[in-house]
XYZ file of C-alpha atoms in Angstrom:
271
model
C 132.372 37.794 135.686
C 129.580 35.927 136.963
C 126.097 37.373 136.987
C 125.634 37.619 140.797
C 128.186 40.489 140.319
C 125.548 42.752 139.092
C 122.866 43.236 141.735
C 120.211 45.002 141.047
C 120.457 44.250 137.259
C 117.728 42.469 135.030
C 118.712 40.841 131.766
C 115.409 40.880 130.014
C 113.697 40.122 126.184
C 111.337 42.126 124.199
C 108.829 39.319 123.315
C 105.581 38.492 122.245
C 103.323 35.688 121.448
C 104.832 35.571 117.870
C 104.626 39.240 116.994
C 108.079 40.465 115.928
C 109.174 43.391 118.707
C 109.092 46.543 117.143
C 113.057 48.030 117.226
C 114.007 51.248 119.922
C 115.013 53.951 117.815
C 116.710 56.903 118.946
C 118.974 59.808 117.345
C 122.410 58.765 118.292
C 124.629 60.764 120.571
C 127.418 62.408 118.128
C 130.293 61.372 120.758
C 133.362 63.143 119.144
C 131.742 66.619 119.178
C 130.667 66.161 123.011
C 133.693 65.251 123.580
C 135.401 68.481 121.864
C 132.938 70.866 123.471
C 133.713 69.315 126.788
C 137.299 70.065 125.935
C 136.749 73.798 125.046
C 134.187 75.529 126.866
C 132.984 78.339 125.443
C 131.772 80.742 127.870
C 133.770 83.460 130.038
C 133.908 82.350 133.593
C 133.620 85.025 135.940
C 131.694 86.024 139.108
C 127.993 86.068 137.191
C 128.889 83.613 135.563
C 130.044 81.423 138.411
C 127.063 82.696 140.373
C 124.505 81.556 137.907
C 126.349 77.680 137.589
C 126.693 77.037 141.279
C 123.124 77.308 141.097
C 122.208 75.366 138.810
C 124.838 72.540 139.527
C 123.469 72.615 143.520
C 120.093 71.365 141.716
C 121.121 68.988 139.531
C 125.047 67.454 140.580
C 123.425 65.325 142.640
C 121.002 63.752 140.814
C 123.635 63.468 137.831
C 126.149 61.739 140.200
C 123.678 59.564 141.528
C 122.811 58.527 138.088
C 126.276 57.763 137.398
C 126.553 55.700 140.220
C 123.404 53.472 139.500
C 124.611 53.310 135.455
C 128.143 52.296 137.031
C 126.826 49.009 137.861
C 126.223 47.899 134.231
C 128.485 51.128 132.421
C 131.710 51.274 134.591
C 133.474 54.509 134.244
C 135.154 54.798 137.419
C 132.771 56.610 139.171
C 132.784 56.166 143.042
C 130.802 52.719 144.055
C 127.534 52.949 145.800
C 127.532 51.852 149.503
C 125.329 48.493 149.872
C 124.296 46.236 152.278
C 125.282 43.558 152.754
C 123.042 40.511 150.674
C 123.381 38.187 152.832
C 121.448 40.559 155.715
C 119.465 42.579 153.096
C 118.474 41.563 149.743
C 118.856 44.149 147.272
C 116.278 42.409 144.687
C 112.668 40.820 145.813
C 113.040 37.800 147.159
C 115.512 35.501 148.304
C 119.103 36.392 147.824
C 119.821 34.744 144.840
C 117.683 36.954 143.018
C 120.538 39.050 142.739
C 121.393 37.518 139.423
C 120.627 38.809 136.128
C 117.712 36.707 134.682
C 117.774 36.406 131.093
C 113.993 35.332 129.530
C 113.399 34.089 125.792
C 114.701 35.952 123.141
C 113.267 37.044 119.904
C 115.228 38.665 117.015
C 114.038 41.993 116.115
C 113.560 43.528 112.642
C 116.279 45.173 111.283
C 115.476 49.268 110.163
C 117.184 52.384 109.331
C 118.598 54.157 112.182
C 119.684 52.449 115.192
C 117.655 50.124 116.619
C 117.161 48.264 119.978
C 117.943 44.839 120.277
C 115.769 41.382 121.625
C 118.128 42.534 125.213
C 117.783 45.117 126.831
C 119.071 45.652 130.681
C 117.067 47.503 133.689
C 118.469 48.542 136.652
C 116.965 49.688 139.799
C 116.727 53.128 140.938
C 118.298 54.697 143.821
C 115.427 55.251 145.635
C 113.785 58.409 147.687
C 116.187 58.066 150.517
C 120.342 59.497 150.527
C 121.238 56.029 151.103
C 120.439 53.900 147.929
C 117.931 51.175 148.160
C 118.111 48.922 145.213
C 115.175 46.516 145.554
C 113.060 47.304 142.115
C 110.585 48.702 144.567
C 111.677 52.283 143.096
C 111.311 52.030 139.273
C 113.852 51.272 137.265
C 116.069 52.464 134.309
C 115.751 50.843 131.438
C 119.655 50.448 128.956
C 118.755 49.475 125.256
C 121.291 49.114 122.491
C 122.620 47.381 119.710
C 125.662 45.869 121.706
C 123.223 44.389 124.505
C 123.135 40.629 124.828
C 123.532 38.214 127.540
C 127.055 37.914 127.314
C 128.110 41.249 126.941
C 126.004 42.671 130.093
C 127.293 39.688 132.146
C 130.770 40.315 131.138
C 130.785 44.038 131.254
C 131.574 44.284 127.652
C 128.749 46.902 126.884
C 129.699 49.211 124.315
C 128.675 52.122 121.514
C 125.756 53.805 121.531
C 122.294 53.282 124.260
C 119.165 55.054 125.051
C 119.032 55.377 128.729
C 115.345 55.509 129.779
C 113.381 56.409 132.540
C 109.668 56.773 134.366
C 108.337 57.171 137.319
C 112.601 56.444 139.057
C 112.629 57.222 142.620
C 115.106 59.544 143.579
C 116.037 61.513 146.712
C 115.009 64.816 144.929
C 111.903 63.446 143.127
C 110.603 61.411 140.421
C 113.168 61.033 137.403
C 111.463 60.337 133.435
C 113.328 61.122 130.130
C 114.977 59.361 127.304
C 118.569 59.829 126.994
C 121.037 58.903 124.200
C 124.429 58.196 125.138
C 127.793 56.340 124.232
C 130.091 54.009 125.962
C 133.354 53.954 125.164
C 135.587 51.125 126.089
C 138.532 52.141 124.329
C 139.019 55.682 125.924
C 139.040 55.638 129.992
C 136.479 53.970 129.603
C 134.031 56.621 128.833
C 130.117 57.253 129.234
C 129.241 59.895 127.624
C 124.655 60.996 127.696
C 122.868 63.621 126.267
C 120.624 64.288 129.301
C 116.860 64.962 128.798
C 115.461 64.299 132.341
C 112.370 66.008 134.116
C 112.764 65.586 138.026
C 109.170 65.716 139.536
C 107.831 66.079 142.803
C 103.874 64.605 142.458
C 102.809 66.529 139.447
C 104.875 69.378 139.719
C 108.073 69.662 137.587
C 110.645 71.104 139.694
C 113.880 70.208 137.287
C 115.310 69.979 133.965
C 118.313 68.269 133.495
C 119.541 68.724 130.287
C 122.750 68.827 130.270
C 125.311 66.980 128.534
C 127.736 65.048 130.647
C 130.725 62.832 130.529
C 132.242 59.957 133.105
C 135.857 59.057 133.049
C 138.503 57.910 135.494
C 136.412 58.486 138.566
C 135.452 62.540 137.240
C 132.277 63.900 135.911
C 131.623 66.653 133.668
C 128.689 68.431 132.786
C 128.559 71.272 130.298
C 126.015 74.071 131.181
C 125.153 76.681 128.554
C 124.815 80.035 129.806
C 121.027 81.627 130.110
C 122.609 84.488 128.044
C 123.603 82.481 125.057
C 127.099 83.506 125.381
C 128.389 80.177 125.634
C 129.162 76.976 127.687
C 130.863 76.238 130.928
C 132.061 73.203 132.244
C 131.804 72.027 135.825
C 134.520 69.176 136.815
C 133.455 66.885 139.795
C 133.640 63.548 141.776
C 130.059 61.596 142.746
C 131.560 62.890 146.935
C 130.581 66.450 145.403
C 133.294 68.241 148.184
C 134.675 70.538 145.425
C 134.205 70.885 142.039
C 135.588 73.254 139.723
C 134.336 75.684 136.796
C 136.161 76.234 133.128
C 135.074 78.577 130.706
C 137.624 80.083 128.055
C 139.350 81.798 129.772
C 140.437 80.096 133.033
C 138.731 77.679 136.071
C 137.322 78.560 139.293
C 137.715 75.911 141.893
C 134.559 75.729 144.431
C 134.871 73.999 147.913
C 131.389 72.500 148.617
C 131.723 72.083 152.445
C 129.159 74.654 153.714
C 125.948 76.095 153.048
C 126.903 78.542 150.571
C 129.595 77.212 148.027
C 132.696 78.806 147.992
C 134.666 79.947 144.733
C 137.984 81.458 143.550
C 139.573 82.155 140.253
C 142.278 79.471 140.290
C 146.160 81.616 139.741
């Protein structure tokens, strides 16, 4: 795949003027056990219950499927594509059109350490910007992919893979200003998979109006995000596409489906 396949992606080095780049360390996601708690949620879904989710998932879906959309460019999971313009009419990076390659600047090994560690790579791409309609210039932030897989090959070729740190400051948004560190894990052998631990503060100015922190997964076009109840009784899991029409809710002991087509979200206990 060539690299004018990834718009809105930069390829870039950690170097210095011969100081060795000091390694990205993060606690790695444990994949298998998100994976299982995504697979049995713990909580009993019922009409509190279902109340108190829909709530919280009208904050933060959105933002979480946007996300997956903008990661999709570099992570693909299946998750619905973003709607462009057209390069040729309206560059998506500064400058002329062919700036819409990945740009790959001198590299410098890094040290090895304990833990994982970030590589000489690591990949940015742009964020959605403050509008619905995404606006990929770089004039927005960006989000910033380390990990130990990351090299020029494997981001032009798609071949990302294991664990990342997905990192953020100052991202446009349409609900406000995105900053967190995230560890995650891309699977290539199961869907594929991206999997994130999600530590995001949404802010509008100085004022915090969000915490995502959610754990989520992407797979065959579906995203899930587990939300633990404010009681402490458990989890629930909320099944749903990046159009955000319906979505469902599964706790132990059955699923609600919700439509998402008016003001006020609609659920029922599915038979």
């Amino acid at each position: 795949m060539s690299a004018r396949c990834l718009p809105a992606v930069l390829l870039l080095a950690l170097a210095g003027c011969g100081a060795k780049p000091t390694p990205v360390q993060w606690d790695e996601l444990d994949y298998d056990a998100l994976r299982d708690d995504m697979a049995r949620p713990t909580g009993e879904v019922n009409d509190a219950h279902a109340r108190e989710v829909v709530d919280r998932f009208a904050a933060s879906g959105p933002t979480i499927a946007r996300l997956a959309q903008t990661l999709e460019r570099l992570l693909p999971a299946g998750v619905a594509p973003l709607d462009l313009p057209d390069p040729g009419g309206a560059p998506l990076s500064p400058g002329d059109p062919d700036a819409l390659t990945t740009r790959p600047k001198e590299q410098v090994p890094s040290l090895a350490s304990d833990g994982l560690e970030g590589t000489n790579v690591y990949a940015e791409l742009a964020c959605w910007g403050p509008d619905p309609a995404p606006d990929l210039s770089f004039l927005h932030g960006s989000i910033r992919v380390d990990g130990p897989s990351l090299r020029r090959e494997t981001v032009e070729a798609l071949a990302v893979h294991g664990h990342l740190l997905v990192s953020m400051a100052a991202c446009q948004f349409p609900r406000g200003d995105l900053e967190g560190e995230s560890p995650a894990y891309y699977d290539v052998d199961d869907g594929p998979a991206l999997a994130a631990d999600l530590d995001i503060r949404v802010r509008e100015g100085a004022v915090e109006v969000d915490h995502i922190d959610e754990r989520v997964l992407a797979r065959d076009g579906v995203l899930s995000a587990l939300y633990e109840l404010e009681d402490g009784s458990g989890t629930l899991r909320v099944d749903f596409t990046a159009a955000l029409t319906t979505f469902t809710i599964t706790g132990a002991n059955g699923t609600y489906l919700c439509q998402n087509n008016a003001e006020e979200p609609a659920c029922a206990l599915v038979p």
